[in-house]
Short mmCIF file of C-alpha atoms and ligand atoms in Angstrom, two decimals:
data_model
loop_
_atom_site.label_atom_id
_atom_site.label_comp_id
_atom_site.label_asym_id
_atom_site.label_seq_id
_atom_site.Cartn_x
_atom_site.Cartn_y
_atom_site.Cartn_z
CA MET T 1 -2.35 -6.51 -99.26
CA LYS T 2 -1.21 -5.28 -96.03
CA PHE T 3 2.18 -3.84 -95.95
CA GLY T 4 4.51 -4.37 -93.22
CA GLY T 5 6.82 -1.42 -91.18
CA SER T 6 9.41 -2.19 -93.41
CA SER T 7 8.01 -2.43 -96.51
CA VAL T 8 7.01 1.32 -95.83
CA GLU T 9 10.28 2.47 -93.97
CA ALA T 10 11.65 5.36 -96.53
CA ALA T 11 10.30 6.91 -99.85
CA PRO T 12 11.92 4.50 -102.13
CA ALA T 13 10.43 1.18 -99.93
CA ILE T 14 6.78 3.21 -100.42
CA GLU T 15 7.98 3.96 -103.81
CA ARG T 16 7.99 0.19 -104.51
CA VAL T 17 4.49 -0.53 -102.49
CA VAL T 18 3.10 1.56 -105.05
CA GLU T 19 3.91 -0.14 -107.92
CA ILE T 20 3.21 -3.46 -106.13
CA VAL T 21 -0.92 -2.06 -105.61
CA ARG T 22 -0.42 -0.60 -109.17
CA ALA T 23 0.47 -4.16 -110.70
CA ARG T 24 -2.93 -5.56 -108.99
CA LEU T 25 -5.34 -3.24 -109.98
CA ALA T 26 -7.22 -5.86 -111.47
CA ARG T 27 -7.90 -7.71 -108.36
CA ARG T 28 -9.56 -4.75 -106.82
CA PRO T 29 -6.91 -4.56 -103.61
CA VAL T 30 -7.60 -2.99 -100.39
CA VAL T 31 -4.52 -2.03 -98.94
CA VAL T 32 -3.53 -2.41 -95.02
CA VAL T 33 -0.32 -0.85 -93.47
CA SER T 34 2.17 -0.82 -90.42
CA ALA T 35 3.80 2.47 -89.31
CA MET T 36 6.91 2.91 -90.88
CA GLY T 37 10.16 1.00 -89.67
CA LYS T 38 10.91 1.41 -86.26
CA THR T 39 7.87 4.13 -85.68
CA THR T 40 5.80 2.13 -82.73
CA ARG T 41 8.36 1.09 -80.58
CA ARG T 42 9.45 4.73 -80.43
CA LEU T 43 6.12 5.62 -79.97
CA LEU T 44 6.12 3.50 -76.98
CA GLU T 45 9.61 5.35 -76.27
CA ILE T 46 8.25 9.28 -76.50
CA GLY T 47 5.08 7.40 -73.57
CA ASP T 48 7.89 5.91 -71.10
CA ALA T 49 9.79 8.99 -71.55
CA ALA T 50 6.44 11.44 -71.03
CA ALA T 51 5.64 8.93 -67.54
CA ARG T 52 8.95 9.84 -66.32
CA GLY T 53 8.21 13.55 -66.70
CA ASP T 54 10.98 14.07 -69.09
CA LEU T 55 9.28 16.44 -71.20
CA GLY T 56 12.22 17.52 -73.04
CA GLN T 57 13.05 14.27 -74.18
CA ALA T 58 10.23 12.84 -75.18
CA HIS T 59 9.03 16.59 -77.45
CA GLU T 60 13.04 15.32 -78.66
CA MET T 61 11.83 12.33 -79.80
CA VAL T 62 8.41 13.72 -81.29
CA ASP T 63 10.21 16.39 -83.39
CA GLU T 64 12.90 13.35 -84.70
CA LEU T 65 9.77 11.05 -85.62
CA ARG T 66 8.14 14.20 -87.20
CA GLU T 67 11.13 14.71 -89.33
CA LEU T 68 11.48 11.35 -90.37
CA HIS T 69 7.85 11.48 -92.06
CA ALA T 70 8.17 14.69 -93.78
CA ARG T 71 11.20 13.57 -94.99
CA ALA T 72 9.70 10.44 -96.77
CA ALA T 73 6.29 11.92 -97.15
CA GLU T 74 7.96 15.23 -99.24
CA ALA T 75 9.36 12.42 -101.17
CA VAL T 76 6.25 10.62 -102.12
CA THR T 77 3.72 13.40 -102.27
CA ALA T 78 2.71 15.17 -105.85
CA GLU T 79 2.66 18.84 -105.48
CA PRO T 80 -1.43 19.24 -105.69
CA ASP T 81 -1.53 17.47 -102.39
CA ARG T 82 1.18 19.31 -100.49
CA ALA T 83 -1.38 21.13 -98.68
CA ARG T 84 -3.15 17.82 -97.50
CA LEU T 85 0.42 15.69 -96.28
CA ASP T 86 1.24 19.75 -93.93
CA ALA T 87 -2.31 19.40 -92.63
CA ALA T 88 -1.90 15.38 -92.09
CA LEU T 89 1.46 16.41 -90.42
CA ALA T 90 0.38 19.41 -88.44
CA GLY T 91 -2.90 17.13 -87.45
CA ARG T 92 -1.02 14.14 -86.11
CA PHE T 93 1.92 15.70 -84.46
CA GLY T 94 -0.53 18.56 -82.89
CA GLU T 95 -2.31 15.09 -81.31
CA LEU T 96 0.63 13.61 -80.56
CA ARG T 97 2.33 16.49 -78.47
CA ARG T 98 -1.51 16.69 -76.55
CA THR T 99 -1.07 12.88 -75.80
CA VAL T 100 2.45 13.39 -74.57
CA SER T 101 1.11 16.03 -72.18
CA GLU T 102 -1.58 13.96 -70.61
CA ILE T 103 0.77 11.03 -70.02
CA VAL T 104 2.79 13.96 -68.15
CA ALA T 105 0.12 14.93 -66.21
CA ALA T 106 -0.52 11.38 -65.31
CA ARG T 107 3.14 10.53 -64.30
CA ALA T 108 2.36 7.06 -66.03
CA LEU T 109 1.83 5.39 -69.11
CA ALA T 110 -1.64 3.94 -68.63
CA PRO T 111 -2.35 0.97 -71.26
CA ARG T 112 -4.99 3.49 -73.04
CA LEU T 113 -2.66 6.18 -73.03
CA ALA T 114 0.08 3.59 -74.54
CA ASP T 115 -2.42 2.53 -77.59
CA GLU T 116 -3.66 6.35 -78.13
CA VAL T 117 0.32 6.82 -78.19
CA ALA T 118 1.25 3.80 -80.64
CA ALA T 119 -1.85 4.50 -82.82
CA TYR T 120 -0.20 7.76 -84.55
CA GLY T 121 1.99 5.84 -86.48
CA GLU T 122 -0.85 3.91 -88.57
CA LEU T 123 -2.52 6.74 -88.84
CA LEU T 124 0.34 8.83 -90.15
CA ALA T 125 1.68 5.74 -92.43
CA SER T 126 -2.07 5.27 -93.60
CA GLU T 127 -2.13 9.22 -94.80
CA ILE T 128 1.27 9.25 -96.31
CA LEU T 129 0.89 5.75 -98.23
CA THR T 130 -2.83 7.04 -99.36
CA LEU T 131 -0.71 10.17 -100.84
CA ALA T 132 1.99 8.21 -102.78
CA LEU T 133 -0.55 6.36 -104.29
CA ARG T 134 -2.37 9.05 -105.34
CA ARG T 135 1.12 10.36 -107.13
CA GLY T 136 1.28 7.57 -108.82
CA GLY T 137 -1.92 8.17 -110.80
CA LEU T 138 -3.89 5.56 -108.34
CA ASP T 139 -7.25 6.62 -106.87
CA ALA T 140 -6.51 5.89 -103.62
CA ALA T 141 -9.22 6.57 -100.79
CA PHE T 142 -7.67 7.41 -96.78
CA LEU T 143 -9.92 5.39 -94.05
CA ASP T 144 -9.44 6.27 -90.48
CA CYS T 145 -8.85 2.55 -89.13
CA ARG T 146 -10.48 3.76 -85.63
CA THR T 147 -13.70 3.76 -87.09
CA LEU T 148 -13.66 0.71 -88.88
CA ILE T 149 -11.97 -2.04 -86.77
CA VAL T 150 -14.63 -1.92 -83.15
CA THR T 151 -12.85 -3.90 -81.05
CA ASP T 152 -13.14 -4.47 -76.68
CA ASP T 153 -11.32 -2.58 -74.00
CA ARG T 154 -8.09 -4.49 -73.30
CA PHE T 155 -5.90 -2.02 -74.19
CA THR T 156 -3.03 -3.05 -76.05
CA ARG T 157 -4.22 -6.29 -76.77
CA ALA T 158 -7.68 -5.77 -77.86
CA GLU T 159 -9.89 -8.19 -79.46
CA PRO T 160 -12.41 -7.26 -82.70
CA LEU T 161 -15.82 -7.49 -82.00
CA TYR T 162 -16.40 -9.11 -85.29
CA GLU T 163 -20.56 -8.29 -85.94
CA ALA T 164 -19.45 -4.35 -85.86
CA THR T 165 -16.23 -4.58 -87.41
CA ASP T 166 -17.61 -6.50 -90.10
CA GLU T 167 -20.42 -4.13 -90.72
CA ARG T 168 -17.92 -1.00 -90.79
CA LEU T 169 -15.61 -2.42 -93.00
CA ARG T 170 -18.39 -3.78 -95.60
CA ALA T 171 -20.67 -0.04 -95.68
CA ALA T 172 -17.36 1.95 -96.08
CA VAL T 173 -14.83 -0.25 -98.34
CA LEU T 174 -16.59 -1.81 -100.23
CA PRO T 175 -18.38 0.74 -101.65
CA LEU T 176 -15.33 2.32 -102.67
CA VAL T 177 -13.96 -0.70 -104.43
CA ALA T 178 -17.02 -1.09 -106.61
CA GLU T 179 -16.35 2.40 -107.77
CA GLY T 180 -12.79 1.37 -108.72
CA ARG T 181 -10.89 3.04 -105.44
CA VAL T 182 -8.24 1.89 -103.71
CA PRO T 183 -8.93 2.33 -99.84
CA VAL T 184 -6.30 2.80 -97.37
CA LEU T 185 -6.38 1.91 -93.82
CA GLY T 186 -3.82 1.74 -90.71
CA GLY T 187 -3.21 -1.87 -89.05
CA TYR T 188 -3.19 -2.74 -85.59
CA VAL T 189 -5.30 -0.18 -84.05
CA GLY T 190 -9.13 0.61 -83.40
CA ALA T 191 -11.10 1.93 -81.24
CA THR T 192 -14.00 0.80 -78.69
CA PRO T 193 -17.54 0.94 -79.78
CA GLU T 194 -17.15 4.62 -77.52
CA GLY T 195 -14.55 5.87 -79.92
CA VAL T 196 -10.86 5.31 -77.08
CA THR T 197 -8.22 4.34 -79.35
CA THR T 198 -7.30 0.47 -78.70
CA THR T 199 -4.66 -1.91 -80.67
CA LEU T 200 -4.36 -5.56 -81.40
CA GLY T 201 -1.06 -5.99 -80.01
CA ARG T 202 2.49 -5.76 -81.20
CA GLU T 203 2.89 -6.61 -84.74
CA GLY T 204 -1.03 -6.70 -85.25
CA SER T 205 -1.35 -4.96 -88.92
CA ASP T 206 -1.24 -8.71 -90.44
CA PHE T 207 -4.27 -9.66 -88.25
CA THR T 208 -5.81 -6.10 -89.04
CA ALA T 209 -5.61 -7.82 -93.01
CA ALA T 210 -6.99 -11.23 -91.90
CA ILE T 211 -9.84 -9.05 -90.24
CA VAL T 212 -10.54 -7.20 -93.26
CA GLY T 213 -9.87 -9.64 -95.78
CA ALA T 214 -12.68 -11.79 -94.21
CA ALA T 215 -15.39 -9.06 -93.64
CA LEU T 216 -15.38 -8.42 -97.46
CA ASP T 217 -15.16 -12.00 -98.68
CA ALA T 218 -11.68 -11.34 -100.25
CA GLU T 219 -10.01 -13.81 -102.44
CA GLU T 220 -6.60 -13.82 -100.50
CA VAL T 221 -4.90 -11.91 -98.08
CA GLN T 222 -1.62 -10.93 -98.93
CA ILE T 223 1.28 -10.17 -96.25
CA TRP T 224 4.28 -8.45 -97.71
CA THR T 225 7.47 -8.23 -95.67
CA ASP T 226 10.66 -7.91 -95.98
CA VAL T 227 11.27 -12.04 -96.58
CA ASP T 228 10.05 -14.64 -99.35
CA GLY T 229 7.50 -16.27 -97.06
CA MET T 230 7.38 -18.99 -94.25
CA LEU T 231 11.02 -20.90 -93.57
CA THR T 232 11.88 -24.59 -92.90
CA THR T 233 13.45 -23.13 -89.88
CA ASP T 234 14.91 -20.11 -89.02
CA PRO T 235 17.98 -18.68 -91.54
CA ARG T 236 20.19 -17.43 -89.02
CA LEU T 237 20.41 -21.17 -87.12
CA VAL T 238 20.69 -23.11 -90.28
CA PRO T 239 21.86 -20.73 -93.80
CA ALA T 240 20.16 -24.09 -96.10
CA ALA T 241 16.82 -23.29 -94.77
CA ARG T 242 14.03 -23.43 -97.69
CA LEU T 243 11.32 -21.31 -98.55
CA ILE T 244 7.86 -23.09 -97.95
CA ARG T 245 4.81 -22.71 -100.68
CA THR T 246 1.97 -24.29 -99.14
CA LEU T 247 0.82 -24.38 -95.27
CA SER T 248 -2.58 -25.47 -93.94
CA PHE T 249 -4.09 -23.17 -91.08
CA ALA T 250 -3.16 -25.63 -88.72
CA GLU T 251 0.21 -25.70 -89.97
CA ALA T 252 0.82 -22.24 -89.71
CA LEU T 253 -0.47 -21.16 -86.50
CA GLU T 254 1.53 -23.86 -84.86
CA LEU T 255 4.78 -22.30 -86.59
CA ALA T 256 3.64 -18.82 -85.42
CA SER T 257 3.00 -19.82 -82.01
CA ALA T 258 5.85 -21.91 -81.80
CA GLY T 259 8.22 -19.43 -82.27
CA ALA T 260 8.37 -18.20 -86.28
CA LYS T 261 8.13 -14.63 -86.38
CA VAL T 262 6.54 -14.12 -89.38
CA LEU T 263 2.84 -13.80 -88.99
CA HIS T 264 1.13 -12.74 -86.01
CA PRO T 265 -0.88 -15.71 -85.09
CA GLY T 266 -4.26 -13.72 -84.57
CA THR T 267 -4.38 -13.51 -88.03
CA LEU T 268 -4.89 -17.31 -88.80
CA GLY T 269 -8.46 -16.70 -86.50
CA PRO T 270 -10.42 -14.87 -88.93
CA ALA T 271 -8.80 -16.28 -92.46
CA GLY T 272 -9.14 -19.79 -91.40
CA ARG T 273 -12.48 -19.48 -90.16
CA LYS T 274 -13.39 -17.99 -93.65
CA GLY T 275 -10.57 -20.40 -94.92
CA LEU T 276 -9.51 -17.28 -97.05
CA PRO T 277 -5.60 -18.00 -98.09
CA VAL T 278 -2.94 -16.14 -96.76
CA ARG T 279 -0.05 -15.37 -98.76
CA ILE T 280 3.39 -14.19 -97.34
CA LEU T 281 5.08 -12.16 -100.03
CA SER T 282 8.26 -10.39 -100.40
CA SER T 283 7.61 -6.58 -101.12
CA ARG T 284 11.92 -6.47 -101.65
CA ARG T 285 11.79 -8.62 -104.47
CA PRO T 286 8.43 -8.74 -105.79
CA VAL T 287 7.52 -11.00 -108.53
CA ASP T 288 7.45 -10.13 -112.38
CA PRO T 289 4.27 -7.18 -111.73
CA SER T 290 3.22 -8.29 -115.29
CA ARG T 291 1.77 -11.75 -114.02
CA ASP T 292 -1.95 -11.32 -113.63
CA SER T 293 -1.67 -13.14 -110.24
CA ASP T 294 0.54 -13.68 -107.70
CA ASN T 295 -0.01 -18.03 -107.67
CA GLY T 296 2.51 -20.15 -107.07
CA ALA T 297 5.03 -17.40 -105.47
CA GLY T 298 5.64 -16.59 -101.84
CA THR T 299 4.21 -18.99 -98.76
CA LEU T 300 0.23 -19.60 -99.18
CA ILE T 301 -1.45 -20.53 -96.01
CA GLY T 302 -4.85 -22.58 -96.57
CA ARG T 303 -4.36 -24.31 -99.23
CA ARG T 304 -2.25 -26.80 -98.24
CA GLY T 305 -0.26 -29.15 -101.07
CA ALA T 306 -0.98 -32.80 -100.84
CA ALA T 307 2.80 -33.84 -101.59
CA PRO T 308 5.51 -34.16 -99.15
CA PRO T 309 7.12 -33.06 -97.07
CA HIS T 310 5.07 -34.25 -94.40
CA VAL T 311 7.09 -32.10 -92.01
CA LYS T 312 6.89 -28.22 -93.08
CA SER T 313 8.91 -26.39 -90.57
CA ILE T 314 11.33 -26.52 -87.47
CA ALA T 315 10.52 -23.70 -85.27
CA PHE T 316 12.05 -22.91 -81.82
CA ARG T 317 11.55 -20.72 -79.01
CA ARG T 318 14.38 -19.89 -76.30
CA ASN T 319 11.74 -20.03 -73.53
CA ALA T 320 11.94 -17.80 -70.68
CA TYR T 321 10.30 -20.25 -68.38
CA LEU T 322 8.52 -24.00 -68.24
CA LEU T 323 5.48 -23.28 -66.20
CA ARG T 324 4.17 -26.96 -64.40
CA ALA T 325 0.15 -26.56 -63.53
CA THR T 326 -1.30 -29.07 -61.35
CA ALA T 327 -4.68 -28.85 -60.84
CA GLU T 328 -6.84 -30.80 -58.71
CA ASP T 329 -9.65 -33.48 -59.90
CA GLY T 330 -8.60 -33.12 -63.29
CA ALA T 331 -9.19 -29.07 -64.08
CA GLY T 332 -6.40 -29.47 -66.78
CA ALA T 333 -8.63 -28.12 -68.95
CA ALA T 334 -9.42 -25.42 -67.04
CA VAL T 335 -5.41 -24.88 -67.15
CA ARG T 336 -5.66 -25.14 -71.09
CA GLU T 337 -8.61 -22.56 -71.36
CA THR T 338 -6.46 -20.25 -69.28
CA ALA T 339 -3.46 -20.85 -71.31
CA GLY T 340 -5.63 -20.14 -74.42
CA ARG T 341 -6.91 -16.81 -72.85
CA LEU T 342 -3.39 -15.84 -72.35
CA GLY T 343 -2.12 -15.62 -75.81
CA PRO T 344 0.52 -16.76 -77.68
CA ALA T 345 3.50 -15.81 -75.46
CA VAL T 346 2.17 -18.84 -73.38
CA LEU T 347 2.39 -22.03 -75.51
CA TRP T 348 0.85 -25.06 -74.50
CA LEU T 349 2.90 -28.26 -74.37
CA GLY T 350 0.71 -30.88 -73.26
CA GLU T 351 -0.22 -33.08 -70.34
CA HIS T 352 2.76 -35.00 -68.52
CA GLU T 353 2.34 -36.79 -65.55
CA GLY T 354 -0.68 -35.26 -63.99
CA ALA T 355 0.38 -31.85 -64.66
CA ALA T 356 -0.03 -29.40 -67.76
CA LEU T 357 3.49 -27.99 -68.94
CA LEU T 358 3.56 -24.45 -70.45
CA ALA T 359 5.82 -22.72 -71.93
CA LEU T 360 6.32 -19.06 -71.44
CA ASP T 361 8.52 -16.71 -73.76
CA ARG T 362 8.37 -13.02 -72.42
CA ALA T 363 9.77 -12.42 -68.85
CA ASP T 364 7.96 -9.81 -68.49
CA ARG T 365 4.78 -10.97 -68.41
CA LEU T 366 5.59 -13.93 -66.03
CA PRO T 367 3.76 -12.08 -62.87
CA GLU T 368 0.37 -11.89 -65.03
CA VAL T 369 0.31 -15.25 -66.12
CA LEU T 370 1.14 -16.30 -62.80
CA ASP T 371 -1.42 -14.66 -61.55
CA GLN T 372 -4.02 -16.30 -63.92
CA LEU T 373 -2.73 -20.14 -63.37
CA LEU T 374 -2.81 -19.87 -59.76
CA GLN T 375 -6.39 -19.29 -59.59
CA VAL T 376 -6.83 -22.78 -61.37
CA ALA T 377 -3.94 -24.62 -60.36
CA ARG T 378 -0.63 -25.01 -58.59
CA VAL T 379 2.35 -23.62 -60.56
CA GLU T 380 6.17 -24.55 -60.50
CA VAL T 381 8.13 -22.83 -62.08
CA LEU T 382 12.00 -23.84 -64.00
CA ALA T 383 13.92 -21.35 -65.57
CA GLY T 384 13.37 -21.30 -69.02
CA ARG T 385 14.38 -24.33 -71.57
CA PRO T 386 13.99 -23.95 -75.48
CA VAL T 387 11.34 -25.60 -77.33
CA VAL T 388 11.92 -27.54 -80.65
CA SER T 389 8.87 -28.26 -82.83
CA LEU T 390 8.64 -29.79 -86.06
CA VAL T 391 5.51 -28.78 -87.39
CA SER T 392 3.32 -30.59 -89.65
CA GLU T 393 -0.97 -31.38 -90.00
CA ASP T 394 0.22 -34.77 -91.72
CA LEU T 395 1.14 -36.56 -88.54
CA THR T 396 -0.67 -39.94 -89.43
CA ASP T 397 2.83 -41.40 -87.81
CA GLY T 398 3.35 -39.00 -85.40
CA GLY T 399 5.13 -41.43 -82.86
CA ALA T 400 7.62 -42.92 -85.86
CA LEU T 401 8.41 -38.86 -85.95
CA ALA T 402 8.69 -38.65 -82.41
CA ALA T 403 11.03 -41.94 -82.00
CA ALA T 404 13.14 -40.42 -84.66
CA THR T 405 13.49 -36.96 -83.19
CA LEU T 406 14.62 -38.69 -80.09
CA ASP T 407 17.23 -40.49 -82.24
CA ALA T 408 18.38 -37.53 -83.90
CA ALA T 409 18.72 -35.67 -80.90
CA ALA T 410 20.72 -38.51 -79.23
CA ALA T 411 23.05 -38.26 -82.51
CA ALA T 412 23.62 -34.39 -82.30
CA GLY T 413 24.16 -34.52 -78.88
CA ALA T 414 21.61 -33.57 -77.34
CA ALA T 415 21.05 -36.20 -74.85
CA ASP T 416 18.54 -34.67 -72.37
CA ALA T 417 15.87 -33.79 -74.92
CA ARG T 418 12.61 -34.81 -73.87
CA LEU T 419 9.16 -35.19 -76.28
CA VAL T 420 6.79 -33.25 -75.11
CA ALA T 421 4.29 -33.79 -77.70
CA ASP T 422 4.36 -36.68 -79.74
CA GLY T 423 1.61 -35.14 -82.43
CA THR T 424 -1.64 -36.48 -81.43
CA ALA T 425 -2.84 -32.93 -79.65
CA CYS T 426 -1.67 -30.58 -82.38
CA ALA T 427 0.68 -30.34 -85.53
CA ALA T 428 3.47 -30.98 -84.30
CA VAL T 429 6.41 -33.23 -82.52
CA ARG T 430 7.51 -30.81 -79.52
CA ILE T 431 11.01 -31.22 -77.68
CA LEU T 432 12.60 -29.93 -74.70
CA ALA T 433 15.99 -29.10 -75.23
CA GLU T 434 18.79 -27.81 -73.70
CA GLU T 435 19.84 -24.33 -74.03
CA GLU T 436 23.45 -25.06 -75.82
CA ASP T 437 22.18 -27.53 -77.65
CA VAL T 438 19.35 -25.70 -80.01
CA ALA T 439 21.46 -25.06 -82.83
CA ARG T 440 23.34 -28.76 -83.30
CA LEU T 441 20.10 -30.53 -82.83
CA VAL T 442 17.66 -27.87 -85.53
CA THR T 443 20.73 -28.22 -87.62
CA ARG T 444 20.63 -31.45 -87.34
CA LEU T 445 16.99 -32.26 -87.87
CA HIS T 446 16.74 -29.53 -90.67
CA GLN T 447 19.85 -32.02 -92.49
CA GLU T 448 17.46 -35.23 -91.94
CA LEU T 449 13.98 -33.81 -92.58
CA PHE T 450 14.79 -31.57 -96.09
CA ASP T 451 17.99 -32.78 -97.20
CA GLY T 452 18.07 -30.97 -100.73
CA PRO T 453 19.51 -27.34 -102.46
CA ALA T 454 18.81 -24.28 -99.76
CA GLY T 455 17.48 -22.58 -103.15
CA GLU T 456 14.89 -25.10 -103.87
CA ALA T 457 11.68 -24.34 -102.18
CA VAL T 458 9.62 -27.10 -100.27
CA PRO T 459 6.05 -27.79 -101.63
N1 LIG V 1 3.32 -1.17 -86.15
C1 LIG V 1 3.11 -2.03 -85.14
C2 LIG V 1 4.04 -2.72 -84.02
O1 LIG V 1 4.95 -2.79 -84.57
C3 LIG V 1 1.71 -3.42 -85.57
C4 LIG V 1 2.87 -3.71 -86.62
O2 LIG V 1 4.36 -3.85 -87.40
O3 LIG V 1 1.94 -4.78 -87.23
O4 LIG V 1 3.95 -4.28 -83.39
MG1 MG V 2 5.26 -5.64 -88.41
#
């Protein structure tokens, strides 16, 4: 069971988490938790202030963060655990101040130090949640994620070393579960084999949950968050968006990379390899806790229902850049491989007229992405154009869907929309559109594909 930052943002939310876990004790849960609310961002801001040499500002922000954690923690900790809480807070914030001094001395926030700073959020949240569960009468056991998740040393987006990680997780977690205890660890954070702190990249706690679930052969990974599940499109754009009940791994991966922000795409690696289902659930509106399972609730990934609709969702990315990479003598595979390595910010759109088309949604990564691509191809950079993706693994007739999509685009007045993937190379039909057409286009497509009451989930 993974709880995101909003699920533990303050004492009342933490208390809801305790009840959610309690109701599922029979399923022998292991808990993975993110940093509280906006803590990671604030920690990185502290790192930036320290890198500027602004020690006053950095310390002020450390004190604010301490205040926020102390307030929530005191409200959820029972009297006998007070000393433990005080020790945890004093310990973590003492370490944080030492890290801040180190950054001030270096006058730069090196990736290694950024990870060290960011890690305190998950360490604190996991200690606090352990105490809250104990106050609720659950026999929770805190585990330091840095001793369990072993990674390479690509700081700020480290990759797990699965063999060592799986071994450590099984050794540390399974005995606790067997004793009826509830292990609690922070997500997002790991360490190199030498013990240097790393992180798996922003929003990486979902990924941790899948790593843990896969290592332990769990029944299910539950991602508890602040929405009911994956939706048929972004509800800020189309209020009639509906909950999706089931998705395949390929569809979920496609959706995560095509712009849906609900799930960290890395999560689907370990889960997909093991065929381990991932369920997204709302901690704001948990299903009736007296039910003995969460079957049928939220969005279930990895057990796709056969029933229509065949298209599961319409995702869109407002990309910063569109890149056209042309490689000599069919080196398209090298471009694709490079794009894969660059991670989810780079979306592979397919090959067109001898060039590979890629979309990049993070302007800050352009120098790095260009640097890598230029080693294998000539690259042309265009200012960003949004990509709209109709996600479905069941594109037996992708051609017809592609044609229907272009018709809908024309009908919506998006005359310049252009097809870039027809469903043969990935689980989606994709079109490139103009920024000003996106809202109309997505609304129109949604109407055509998901006609029905907004409150009703699609199977
Ligand atoms: N706390 C980390 C972040 O904000 C990881 C996570 O929330 O999944 O990026
Ligand atoms: Mg999160």
